[in-house]
Each structure stands twice: as structure tokens, then as C-alpha cells.
Amino acid sequence: MIIDVSKACDLLKKGDDILILSHQKPDGDTLGSGFSLKYALEKLGKRTRIECSDGFPSRYGFMYQDGFDPDKQEQFTPGMIVAVDIADTQLLGKKTEKYKDRVDLCIDHHPSNTHYAKNLVLDSQAAATVQLISKVIDGLGVKIDLLMATCIYTGLATDTGCFRYSNVTAETMYLAARMMEYGVDAYGINKLMFETKSVARMEVEKLIMETLEYYYDKRCAVIVISDEMVKTTGVSEEELEGVSAIPRQIEGVEVAVTLRQKGARTYRVSMRTSEYVDASRICVRLGGGGHARAAGCTVEGTLVQVKKKIIEQLKDAF
Amino acid sequence: MIIDVSKACDLLKKGDDILILSHQKPDGDTLGSGFSLKYALEKLGKRTRIECSDGFPSRYGFMYQDGFDPDKQEQFTPGMIVAVDIADTQLLGKKTEKYKDRVDLCIDHHPSNTHYAKNLVLDSQAAATVQLISKVIDGLGVKIDLLMATCIYTGLATDTGCFRYSNVTAETMYLAARMMEYGVDAYGINKLMFETKSVARMEVEKLIMETLEYYYDKRCAVIVISDEMVKTTGVSEEELEGVSAIPRQIEGVEVAVTLRQKGARTYRVSMRTSEYVDASRICVRLGGGGHARAAGCTVEGTLVQVKKKIIEQLKDAF
């Protein structure tokens, strides 16, 4: 059932022994939402616990209370289960999927939310779930403190590429401004979130840059990430995030293609287009799908064959 | 004489035939300040003209009124000269330096401002000069429109690395939020300003990445930009902006060094440090200077010799 923020606050006020769930492969928004809500509920005297199938990365350590140890949290049989920023129970992951039919309240901003929870607060216009959490905290009558503000700011910044994506609204900026008034170290957070690359990431970027090729009068740019590159640099999946921006950001490039090797003769193709080429139409022809500006498919063959197939399919697009 | 915003508004209200000056090598803040002030003064029925020694780059075309042609502006003998975002008359550049002793009003946020103008509005806590210009426009009683808001937003975004630098305050974010309420295309502006790289820039980055070397247990990273690279890629000075971020953003790197070749046996050294190494102390020893976190010097020798000199000087820093 879709409910509004005020109804969600009523439920939370009544509840206790509240288990908060963040999605697997946790990001700044699901953690920022989970922890700020946890801190707010604790101010109301509630017992809480937060769980995430993939644990709590040290990278986001500045959002955790001093001495936070996920394994030493209070143990209780949940009286209420709250999922934050989780569009689908498939995103719970192995450790917490056992709760999938028992979620009492979901707070989310994904338009694709599957309405799996008994009660759902959904605003797909919100740039981040923390935008809704901040309303819940206000609705609970809890005064926001520096740590909560840090969590909320982090969710906003990470889900918007530091206030850069098309999901940013005046409301997003007003909320970030308000959080900064609590003394949030925005500079430090953004440096850590956006301007820090691991040595392995730098090494793999160097190798990727060497594969950069242009087609169709430089309106199409292609990069390759081979199994070999991943192996020799030891780069993790998490560290590879966002490399598809490399071809996409080149001036004049309409079609940016990232070929990610997945075994000897298999490439996962990610295609992003800037303005007029329908990426979905091309990827569908190759057995994939997606949206007009972002689509994908999987193509079998040697690297040369895969490139040839894609470039041929683009012929009529230019 | 230092004056406040309200006094500046009095001067502007009294003035007419107002010449606005932006600094050479114009950026988003000097242009955003100049154009938004120009539009506001025009709403008050003033005749205005804007000048910049290096012209008006097409990259910032979205801030200019339809059909704006710098050479076809109204010609008049200035009744009042206003400099925006110009810390020193040396930054006027060739075409406009003739006005250097005649600036009636300067609006600026640089702490290094030399107080060359008859009247100076200075706030070194402001992240961008547009932050002051917005106050002036409010003080003039002019209603901000979409084009003015676009100029102000652009100044804020470009002078803060898209709300990422340490100069960002809650006030900066509140102002950006307010400008977005006027319908500013923040996404489009940021894409253009921050996520677009020329083909030449990509090519030079590829070559620079190949020069990346680590020292002292990967706590020091060094990159080289040779004359040859600049020549073969045809990259411009403007396009090279920000490449020193490449070594700086690597996790665990305390000292990031960029060596820019300037002739056969000369290298300009730029040193950025993260937390504890005093870059200034090291660069002073090599005949340069600067601040604790950002300093520079010029070193003569072959590339191998220059690197050796710098690495040796760093020995006692680690």
C-alpha cells in the first residue's frame, strides 16, 4: 500500500525493535538512508539494527557511529522491518533475502519499485532516498545532528554524481544546503567519493585508454576492458564503476561503446548515446535491450568480430 | 575604498553608460558575473557594454543573449566602469588594460584583490563572485530571470568544481537551489562544463597516463607533460586545465608532482600534497615557492635529472 511520509512516521513511532535493511552492493544513498534513520529512531529510544548482505564498506566509515561493529549490534526478533532504497527484494542479497516477505515499510525513490512491502513511501522525483528520509526524520520530530546530516548529504551527493545528474532539483540543492548548516564536511566527503581512485583503477584506466578507438568521423568511440586487464591490475568490480564515462565524455561523440570481456569469446556491450542515436534499437537487433540513451547486449566472437558487428549495426544511425 | 553591496547598488543606480569588464582567459564566474549584471542593469534602462581582452568563448554561449555580438555592442564613452571577478589590473589583459586607472567599482571574491578600484565590494568567503552579484541584483530591485539565473548558476558551478571544493558553503548551495527554481538547465550546463573533453585532451591524457610513476611506496606519484605531447596532440593550454588532478586523485598518494616541459632542458614543477608534506618547503629549496598544499618551481636539466632532483628533495618528507 502506498502511504505518505506522515503515515510512515506514525508506523515508525508505534514500532520498536526495528530492523533496517540496505541493499546489496551498498552505495551512499542506501547507507546514508539506513544510518540516518537508525540514528533518528535511537533518539526516540527505539532499539534498532541495520543489516546489509554485503556488509558495510570502510569507505563509508564516516557515516558509522564510533565503534560501530555490524556483528555486535543488538540482537532481537524484529518488531518492524524497514527497507531503504531497495526497489526489489532481489536486491536484498543472500544474507537478508529471508526477510523479503516481511518488510513492513519501504522508503524508496526508484520508479521501478515492485511494491513488495506492506507499506511503501515512494517518490520517483526525489534525486535520492535520503530526500525522503529527511522528511521522515522531520516528521518524527527528531532534531537532525551532524552525523545524520553527514549521512543525508552523502546520499544526495553520491546519487547525483555530486549534484550533476538530471535528477537534481531545487529541492535537492536546498536540502544539501540545509545539511551543510549542520557543519557537514562536504569537501572531505566529495574528495573521498569522487576524487579518489585506487592504484589498480589508475592502472586499468591506462590500459583502457590504449584501446580507445574512433569510428564514423569520431562520432563513435569504443573502449575495451579485457579479462586480462582485470586480472593483471587486480581491479575489483567496485573499482571499475564509471569507466564507461571515458568514451562518453569526449566532445562530439554521439555513441559511446564499452566492450567488457566475459570469457574467451563473449563481450558485454554497453552503449550510451548523447542526443539522437537510438541505442535501444541497435542493441535489440543484437539480442539485447534498454533505453534510447543507454542500452546493452551480449555479443559472441573475437574482439575483432564483436567490434565489426557493432560498427556495422551503427552504419544507418549516422 | 571598501563598500558594501547596498552602497554599490546606489552607485549603479546613479550611473549610466556602464562598461563591464571581465578578466582575460575568461571563466564561468567572470562571464556569469558580467552578463548577469549587464542584464540586470538593462532592466533598469541603463546602456551597457561588456568587454574582455580575450573575447567571449563560444563554450559559454548559453549565457549570451540571442544574437549577442561583442563587436556590435552599443558604443559610448563609459560613464562608469565596473570590473567583476578581477583581483588585479594585470588580469585585464591587453585590450582593456587602458581602463586600469579608471575602474569605478570592482566586485570580487579573491582575497588577493589589490584594491585598485575606486570602490570595492569584496567578500573572500564567497565561493564565487556571482554570489555577490546576486546580492547586487537583489539590491537593485531587479527580478532575476532565467538567463540571469543561468549566468549565476554557471559562476557557482564552475568556481566550485560543481559544488565540490572547500570554498562551498551552505549559502552557495542555497543560491544554486534558488537559481534552479528559475528553471536553469543545471544538468546541461554541468555536462558541458565538467563532462566534456576534446579529442586532443583525451589523446594527451593517454600519453600522460603512460608517464605515471610512483615513488616512496606509492606515496608519491609523478606525471610528465612533454613539449612533444602537446605538439603531437595539438592540445591547447585551456584543454590542459586540470590534468594535475591525475596523480592527485590516487588513493594513498600524499605528494602529486606534475612536470611540464618548457623547452629542451626546462621543467615547470607543480607539487600538490594531500595532508602532511609541506610542498612549499620543498619547492623553496628548488628555487620556487607557494603554499603548504600547493607549490611550484622550475628545474633545469633532462627529464631524468629533474625527476632525480625532486625525488631526492622528498626523501626527508616521508
XYZ file of C-alpha atoms in Angstrom:
636
model
C 0.000 0.000 0.000
C 1.318 3.439 -0.944
C 1.428 5.710 2.087
C 2.705 9.227 2.684
C 5.539 10.388 4.911
C 3.242 11.306 7.774
C 1.675 7.813 7.831
C 5.175 6.287 7.724
C 6.094 8.372 10.762
C 3.031 7.057 12.613
C 4.119 3.481 11.890
C 7.695 4.132 12.999
C 6.554 5.869 16.193
C 4.439 2.856 17.095
C 7.136 0.301 16.213
C 10.125 -0.961 18.179
C 12.956 -3.461 17.697
C 13.290 -2.031 14.220
C 15.437 -3.817 11.661
C 16.650 -1.568 8.831
C 17.754 -3.159 5.541
C 20.119 -1.647 2.980
C 20.512 -3.164 -0.477
C 23.381 -5.419 -1.555
C 26.402 -3.726 -3.138
C 25.604 -0.820 -0.815
C 26.028 2.755 -2.053
C 25.965 6.149 -0.358
C 22.207 6.500 -0.626
C 21.124 3.171 0.844
C 23.681 3.512 3.669
C 23.004 7.217 4.217
C 19.286 6.438 4.388
C 19.719 3.454 6.679
C 22.084 5.063 9.146
C 20.361 8.441 9.403
C 17.037 6.688 10.003
C 18.693 4.417 12.590
C 20.158 7.404 14.468
C 16.825 9.221 14.412
C 14.939 6.199 15.745
C 17.518 5.770 18.503
C 16.885 9.364 19.578
C 13.292 8.277 20.114
C 14.536 5.473 22.363
C 13.927 2.683 19.845
C 16.125 -0.411 19.637
C 17.440 -0.743 16.073
C 19.712 -2.887 13.952
C 20.939 -2.364 10.412
C 21.762 -5.197 8.020
C 23.223 -5.381 4.538
C 24.031 -8.623 2.724
C 27.378 -7.308 1.545
C 28.387 -5.722 4.845
C 29.371 -2.119 5.491
C 32.335 -0.882 3.396
C 35.035 1.006 5.274
C 34.868 3.625 2.526
C 31.661 4.901 4.128
C 33.102 4.667 7.637
C 32.480 8.383 8.320
C 28.734 7.627 8.447
C 29.039 4.969 11.149
C 28.998 5.817 14.867
C 32.340 5.466 16.623
C 32.943 1.820 17.384
C 30.142 0.598 15.118
C 30.551 -3.123 14.562
C 27.857 -4.749 12.427
C 28.340 -8.056 14.258
C 27.954 -6.542 17.698
C 24.608 -4.877 17.176
C 21.688 -5.524 19.486
C 20.061 -8.854 18.699
C 16.289 -9.002 18.749
C 13.409 -10.543 16.867
C 12.363 -7.702 14.615
C 9.158 -5.986 15.622
C 9.265 -3.997 12.391
C 11.313 -4.323 9.199
C 12.151 -1.229 7.126
C 13.826 -1.388 3.699
C 15.508 1.782 2.419
C 16.384 2.498 -1.216
C 15.523 -1.092 -2.193
C 13.425 -1.301 -5.373
C 13.067 -5.066 -5.459
C 13.523 -7.913 -2.965
C 16.089 -9.391 -5.389
C 18.350 -6.537 -4.320
C 18.343 -7.686 -0.694
C 21.060 -10.221 -1.391
C 21.808 -13.555 0.226
C 22.012 -12.650 3.903
C 18.789 -10.663 4.161
C 16.564 -12.240 1.497
C 14.940 -14.213 4.296
C 13.082 -11.022 5.212
C 11.668 -10.492 1.727
C 8.030 -11.276 2.548
C 8.099 -9.473 5.872
C 9.048 -5.900 5.000
C 6.641 -3.615 6.853
C 7.815 -0.343 5.361
C 9.832 0.528 2.277
C 11.121 4.051 1.646
C 12.401 4.450 -1.906
C 12.808 6.698 -4.929
C 13.142 4.129 -7.722
C 10.295 4.258 -10.268
C 10.863 0.527 -10.791
C 9.905 -0.307 -7.176
C 7.953 -3.589 -7.198
C 5.662 -2.663 -4.267
C 6.807 -5.702 -2.291
C 6.449 -4.024 1.100
C 3.280 -3.834 3.186
C 3.649 -0.056 3.171
C 5.560 1.961 0.601
C 6.698 5.583 0.614
C 7.723 6.225 -2.990
C 8.780 9.453 -4.674
C 10.396 8.810 -8.030
C 11.028 12.550 -8.434
C 13.392 12.529 -5.464
C 17.054 12.508 -6.511
C 17.901 10.173 -3.646
C 16.080 8.172 -0.974
C 17.711 10.353 1.702
C 15.496 13.175 0.407
C 12.522 11.167 1.732
C 14.344 10.051 4.880
C 14.998 13.680 5.816
C 11.233 14.268 5.641
C 10.616 11.228 7.798
C 13.121 12.446 10.396
C 11.474 15.871 10.409
C 8.093 14.147 10.693
C 9.307 12.132 13.668
C 10.168 15.417 15.372
C 13.827 14.449 15.721
C 16.359 17.256 15.552
C 18.960 16.473 12.909
C 22.548 16.316 14.207
C 25.893 16.405 12.416
C 26.133 12.648 11.894
C 22.605 12.390 10.467
C 23.298 15.418 8.274
C 26.503 13.740 7.054
C 24.520 10.630 6.070
C 21.865 12.640 4.270
C 24.394 14.835 2.446
C 26.338 11.734 1.344
C 23.216 10.118 -0.099
C 22.413 13.285 -2.039
C 25.945 13.737 -3.358
C 26.525 10.115 -4.357
C 23.179 9.596 -6.094
C 23.611 12.781 -8.142
C 27.271 12.496 -9.185
C 27.878 15.480 -6.894
C 24.811 17.492 -7.948
C 25.490 16.923 -11.629
C 22.852 14.479 -12.919
C 19.482 15.309 -14.421
C 17.696 14.120 -11.262
C 18.859 17.172 -9.288
C 16.114 19.637 -8.430
C 15.993 22.845 -6.433
C 14.746 20.707 -3.528
C 17.890 18.548 -3.692
C 20.076 21.644 -3.501
C 18.041 23.207 -0.668
C 18.375 20.023 1.354
C 22.151 19.832 0.735
C 22.410 23.479 1.829
C 20.459 22.771 4.999
C 22.681 19.778 5.799
C 25.776 21.945 5.337
C 24.432 24.284 8.004
C 24.898 21.427 10.483
C 28.613 21.511 9.691
C 28.881 18.638 7.223
C 32.403 18.296 5.766
C 31.151 18.374 2.180
C 34.634 18.903 0.786
C 36.064 15.869 2.561
C 33.125 13.660 1.587
C 33.264 14.663 -2.070
C 37.027 14.239 -2.230
C 36.647 10.722 -0.903
C 33.609 9.821 -3.014
C 34.567 11.433 -6.310
C 38.229 12.299 -6.444
C 39.931 9.222 -5.112
C 40.966 6.413 -7.418
C 42.818 3.275 -6.371
C 46.191 2.428 -7.895
C 44.554 -0.574 -9.622
C 41.887 1.709 -11.100
C 44.545 4.059 -12.442
C 46.409 1.121 -13.964
C 43.314 -0.267 -15.645
C 42.346 3.197 -16.929
C 45.765 3.464 -18.531
C 45.201 0.140 -20.331
C 41.653 1.102 -21.291
C 42.812 4.433 -22.722
C 45.146 2.499 -25.015
C 42.165 0.655 -26.516
C 40.219 3.824 -27.335
C 39.186 3.864 -30.992
C 37.011 6.183 -33.009
C 34.635 5.410 -35.860
C 32.327 7.401 -38.132
C 34.251 10.633 -38.104
C 34.846 10.452 -34.322
C 31.100 10.369 -33.636
C 31.519 6.889 -32.198
C 34.132 5.965 -29.563
C 34.838 2.416 -28.376
C 36.797 1.171 -25.359
C 37.603 -2.385 -24.306
C 38.003 -3.933 -20.856
C 39.525 -7.382 -21.271
C 39.657 -10.212 -18.758
C 43.429 -9.908 -18.988
C 43.344 -6.245 -17.879
C 41.184 -7.051 -14.888
C 43.485 -9.906 -13.961
C 46.802 -8.088 -14.309
C 45.669 -4.949 -12.473
C 43.660 -6.813 -9.842
C 40.915 -4.193 -10.152
C 37.615 -5.036 -8.427
C 34.113 -4.666 -9.892
C 33.505 -1.771 -7.499
C 36.677 -0.020 -8.668
C 35.605 -0.378 -12.299
C 32.451 1.629 -11.691
C 32.050 4.577 -14.038
C 34.753 3.684 -16.561
C 32.128 3.863 -19.303
C 32.314 7.638 -18.789
C 35.676 7.589 -20.609
C 34.297 7.385 -24.175
C 31.075 9.195 -23.232
C 32.717 12.439 -22.225
C 34.550 13.035 -25.493
C 33.407 16.128 -27.309
C 31.425 15.311 -30.443
C 30.948 11.627 -29.578
C 27.334 10.586 -30.086
C 27.707 6.848 -29.491
C 29.965 5.596 -26.690
C 30.555 1.852 -26.589
C 32.186 -0.104 -23.766
C 33.096 -3.723 -24.521
C 33.577 -5.756 -21.396
C 35.047 -9.202 -21.978
C 33.267 -12.019 -20.137
C 35.176 -15.164 -21.031
C 37.138 -16.164 -24.118
C 34.620 -15.268 -26.822
C 31.961 -13.216 -25.079
C 31.639 -9.436 -24.751
C 29.067 -7.494 -22.811
C 28.299 -4.339 -24.778
C 27.210 -1.146 -23.064
C 26.073 1.603 -25.414
C 25.403 5.198 -24.358
C 24.229 7.821 -26.790
C 24.251 11.541 -26.380
C 21.429 13.071 -28.405
C 19.947 11.368 -31.422
C 21.008 7.754 -31.924
C 18.554 5.196 -30.500
C 20.840 2.834 -28.566
C 17.959 0.519 -27.746
C 17.074 -0.053 -31.430
C 20.670 -1.110 -32.159
C 21.080 -3.317 -29.109
C 17.723 -5.033 -29.709
C 18.979 -6.055 -33.158
C 21.946 -7.670 -31.405
C 19.704 -9.512 -28.967
C 19.781 -7.005 -26.126
C 17.642 -4.088 -24.982
C 17.434 -0.937 -22.912
C 16.565 2.712 -23.316
C 17.097 5.229 -26.116
C 20.198 6.718 -24.463
C 21.514 3.669 -22.602
C 21.245 0.098 -23.808
C 23.216 -3.124 -23.821
C 23.622 -6.557 -25.328
C 25.958 -9.521 -25.251
C 27.830 -10.427 -28.409
C 29.803 -13.617 -29.055
C 33.005 -13.681 -31.071
C 36.587 -12.496 -31.043
C 37.169 -8.868 -30.166
C 37.645 -8.022 -33.842
C 34.407 -9.769 -34.802
C 32.420 -8.150 -31.997
C 33.644 -4.672 -32.889
C 32.831 -5.284 -36.554
C 29.283 -6.413 -35.735
C 28.578 -3.332 -33.638
C 30.129 -0.875 -36.037
C 28.110 -2.363 -38.913
C 24.889 -2.025 -36.941
C 25.658 1.643 -36.404
C 26.042 2.357 -40.112
C 22.483 3.575 -40.688
C 22.432 5.545 -37.441
C 24.804 8.205 -38.722
C 37.540 52.186 -0.701
C 35.760 49.091 0.587
C 31.996 49.464 0.297
C 29.064 47.166 0.938
C 26.548 45.791 -1.527
C 23.941 48.421 -0.722
C 26.403 51.261 -1.447
C 27.393 49.520 -4.696
C 23.722 49.436 -5.676
C 23.441 53.181 -5.018
C 26.408 53.804 -7.333
C 24.986 51.572 -10.063
C 21.552 53.164 -9.817
C 23.087 56.610 -10.290
C 25.372 55.528 -13.147
C 24.725 55.091 -16.865
C 26.687 54.107 -19.975
C 28.161 51.355 -17.856
C 31.152 49.416 -19.137
C 31.571 45.974 -17.525
C 34.976 44.294 -17.619
C 35.663 40.569 -17.330
C 39.175 39.220 -16.797
C 41.405 37.769 -19.514
C 41.220 33.999 -20.086
C 37.573 34.334 -19.050
C 35.958 31.631 -16.915
C 32.394 30.894 -15.896
C 32.485 33.204 -12.892
C 33.802 36.367 -14.545
C 31.435 35.886 -17.502
C 28.491 34.823 -15.358
C 29.073 37.886 -13.164
C 29.486 40.247 -16.107
C 26.492 39.085 -18.103
C 24.042 38.752 -15.217
C 24.971 42.250 -14.033
C 24.609 43.560 -17.598
C 21.129 42.052 -17.967
C 20.048 43.443 -14.601
C 21.275 46.943 -15.448
C 19.484 46.797 -18.801
C 16.244 46.016 -16.975
C 16.760 49.346 -15.208
C 17.048 51.039 -18.623
C 20.830 51.514 -18.467
C 23.029 51.396 -21.545
C 25.747 48.780 -21.011
C 28.670 47.174 -22.775
C 30.798 44.202 -21.741
C 34.447 43.774 -22.687
C 37.009 41.025 -22.227
C 40.536 41.120 -23.645
C 40.305 37.524 -24.818
C 36.806 37.767 -26.252
C 33.804 35.635 -25.380
C 34.313 31.876 -25.853
C 31.541 30.032 -27.684
C 31.687 27.426 -24.920
C 29.801 29.878 -22.708
C 27.376 30.795 -25.493
C 24.336 29.767 -23.424
C 24.925 32.812 -21.197
C 24.819 35.331 -24.051
C 21.582 36.873 -25.312
C 20.396 35.624 -28.695
C 22.350 37.378 -31.400
C 24.959 38.762 -28.977
C 27.921 40.029 -30.968
C 30.693 41.600 -28.882
C 31.665 43.841 -31.799
C 28.158 45.141 -32.333
C 27.525 46.386 -28.816
C 26.456 49.950 -28.139
C 29.381 52.324 -28.357
C 29.623 55.040 -25.732
C 32.177 56.843 -23.621
C 31.865 54.975 -20.327
C 30.099 56.921 -17.615
C 31.017 54.181 -15.158
C 33.434 51.246 -15.307
C 32.741 48.055 -13.341
C 35.232 45.182 -13.018
C 33.873 41.799 -11.983
C 35.941 38.930 -10.546
C 39.184 40.786 -11.351
C 41.693 40.676 -8.485
C 44.405 42.739 -10.163
C 44.581 45.127 -13.129
C 47.217 42.818 -14.620
C 44.361 40.386 -15.243
C 42.564 42.842 -17.503
C 44.708 41.831 -20.462
C 45.825 43.790 -23.485
C 42.557 45.108 -24.871
C 41.134 46.517 -21.647
C 44.237 47.462 -19.632
C 43.685 51.030 -20.793
C 40.880 51.247 -18.219
C 43.074 50.139 -15.325
C 43.191 53.501 -13.529
C 39.556 54.274 -14.156
C 37.644 51.398 -12.558
C 34.833 52.924 -10.501
C 33.591 49.724 -8.947
C 35.089 46.277 -8.510
C 33.045 43.324 -7.298
C 35.250 40.394 -6.358
C 35.841 37.415 -4.069
C 39.631 36.989 -4.352
C 41.483 37.579 -1.066
C 44.426 38.751 -3.196
C 42.456 41.705 -4.610
C 44.833 44.680 -4.929
C 42.192 47.341 -4.148
C 42.845 49.093 -7.470
C 39.253 50.263 -7.928
C 37.754 53.469 -6.513
C 35.135 51.341 -4.806
C 35.483 47.692 -3.924
C 32.913 45.104 -2.850
C 34.993 42.200 -1.578
C 33.922 39.000 0.130
C 36.692 36.447 0.204
C 34.352 33.948 1.886
C 32.136 33.872 -1.199
C 32.742 30.779 -3.329
C 32.271 32.834 -6.490
C 31.837 36.471 -7.482
C 28.335 35.658 -8.757
C 27.387 35.128 -5.115
C 27.972 38.886 -4.632
C 26.419 39.800 -7.970
C 23.192 38.049 -6.973
C 23.070 40.272 -3.887
C 23.669 43.341 -6.043
C 20.851 42.349 -8.411
C 18.531 41.816 -5.443
C 19.670 45.171 -4.057
C 18.889 46.868 -7.355
C 15.352 45.529 -7.055
C 15.606 43.645 -10.347
C 13.665 40.422 -10.639
C 16.005 37.602 -11.670
C 15.023 35.863 -14.911
C 16.100 32.543 -16.426
C 19.072 33.966 -18.322
C 20.431 35.803 -15.256
C 19.864 32.692 -13.156
C 21.759 30.645 -15.762
C 24.712 33.050 -15.522
C 24.723 32.966 -11.718
C 24.404 29.180 -11.545
C 27.261 28.782 -14.033
C 29.548 31.011 -11.976
C 28.772 28.985 -8.857
C 29.249 25.607 -10.525
C 32.461 26.468 -12.358
C 34.208 28.156 -9.424
C 33.437 25.217 -7.120
C 34.225 22.257 -9.399
C 30.477 21.572 -9.347
C 29.976 22.164 -5.614
C 32.968 20.046 -4.668
C 35.704 22.412 -3.465
C 36.338 23.574 0.074
C 35.003 27.053 -0.753
C 31.401 25.778 -0.913
C 29.182 26.927 1.948
C 25.522 26.460 2.758
C 24.986 29.903 1.202
C 26.471 28.686 -2.099
C 24.095 25.740 -2.138
C 21.062 27.857 -1.183
C 21.826 30.249 -4.029
C 22.232 27.389 -6.530
C 18.906 25.976 -5.330
C 17.199 29.349 -5.770
C 18.622 29.686 -9.303
C 17.307 26.222 -10.171
C 13.828 27.389 -9.226
C 14.021 29.761 -12.198
C 14.377 26.710 -14.445
C 18.145 26.666 -15.003
C 19.272 23.620 -17.021
C 21.829 22.592 -14.412
C 22.322 19.160 -15.965
C 23.109 20.577 -19.402
C 25.460 23.213 -18.001
C 27.371 20.721 -15.865
C 27.623 18.213 -18.688
C 29.162 20.896 -20.876
C 31.421 22.355 -18.191
C 32.610 19.181 -16.477
C 31.963 16.112 -18.560
C 33.140 17.088 -21.980
C 36.732 16.517 -23.070
C 38.121 17.263 -26.515
C 39.669 14.523 -28.622
C 43.066 16.232 -28.201
C 42.632 16.230 -24.416
C 41.819 12.514 -24.444
C 44.892 11.839 -26.575
C 47.181 13.821 -24.306
C 45.713 12.141 -21.204
C 46.518 8.777 -22.739
C 50.150 9.840 -23.219
C 50.315 11.375 -19.732
C 48.947 8.191 -18.149
C 51.819 6.287 -19.730
C 54.313 8.506 -17.866
C 52.757 7.895 -14.447
C 55.362 6.709 -11.957
C 55.276 6.053 -8.247
C 57.933 6.610 -5.599
C 58.246 6.084 -1.864
C 55.880 3.158 -1.571
C 53.294 4.810 -3.864
C 53.028 7.837 -1.569
C 54.413 9.991 -4.368
C 53.085 9.973 -7.956
C 54.706 11.820 -10.862
C 53.358 12.617 -14.334
C 55.063 14.322 -17.251
C 53.680 16.597 -19.966
C 56.328 16.970 -22.644
C 56.527 19.583 -25.401
C 56.310 16.664 -27.818
C 52.955 15.516 -26.379
C 51.495 18.982 -26.665
C 52.729 19.233 -30.237
C 51.567 15.844 -31.489
C 48.110 16.076 -29.916
C 47.622 19.757 -30.709
C 46.133 20.257 -27.239
C 45.636 23.877 -26.132
C 46.554 25.396 -22.769
C 42.858 25.656 -21.952
C 42.339 21.982 -22.759
C 45.207 21.002 -20.460
C 43.496 22.563 -17.447
C 43.113 20.200 -14.543
C 45.430 17.400 -15.727
C 47.365 17.721 -12.466
C 44.331 16.026 -10.894
C 45.532 12.749 -12.444
C 48.262 11.960 -9.872
C 46.434 13.844 -7.097
C 43.373 11.629 -7.050
C 45.211 8.363 -6.496
C 44.373 6.727 -3.204
C 47.265 6.875 -0.730
C 49.243 9.444 -2.729
C 50.493 12.243 -0.464
C 52.681 14.106 -2.960
C 51.484 14.569 -6.550
C 54.000 16.031 -8.966
C 53.304 17.300 -12.468
C 56.344 18.029 -14.649
C 55.538 20.310 -17.543
C 58.303 20.646 -20.081
C 59.057 24.215 -21.160
C 61.813 23.916 -23.750
C 64.632 21.404 -24.195
C 66.025 21.370 -20.643
C 63.448 23.147 -18.519
C 60.580 21.705 -16.482
C 57.940 23.576 -14.554
C 57.168 21.569 -11.446
C 53.754 21.664 -9.808
C 53.530 19.905 -6.467
C 50.288 19.178 -4.615
C 50.214 17.468 -1.261
C 47.322 15.859 0.472
C 47.792 16.050 4.229
C 51.171 16.351 5.827
C 54.045 17.101 3.428
C 54.911 20.802 3.164
C 55.113 21.343 -0.612
C 56.267 24.919 -0.154
C 59.325 23.898 1.896
C 60.437 21.516 -0.842
C 59.808 23.890 -3.731
C 61.576 26.761 -1.959
C 64.692 24.600 -1.754
C 64.469 24.202 -5.529
C 64.119 27.936 -6.042
C 60.323 28.135 -6.122
C 57.559 28.826 -3.647
C 53.893 28.503 -2.823
C 51.663 27.144 -0.111
C 51.838 24.083 2.126
C 49.486 22.048 -0.071
C 50.268 23.565 -3.483
C 53.630 24.868 -4.580
C 55.821 25.044 -7.649
C 59.288 25.646 -9.007
C 61.225 25.487 -12.239
C 64.031 22.950 -12.556
C 66.654 22.790 -15.311
C 68.007 19.507 -16.668
C 66.994 16.460 -18.622
C 63.812 14.722 -17.554
C 65.812 12.058 -15.720
C 67.853 14.701 -13.878
C 64.807 16.763 -12.945
C 62.948 13.753 -11.580
C 66.003 12.726 -9.585
C 66.367 16.190 -8.037
C 62.757 16.265 -6.932
C 62.656 12.733 -5.592
C 65.822 13.396 -3.594
C 64.337 16.510 -2.059
C 61.344 14.458 -0.955
C 63.461 11.920 0.901
C 63.185 13.534 4.338
C 59.489 14.301 3.859
C 58.475 10.660 4.165
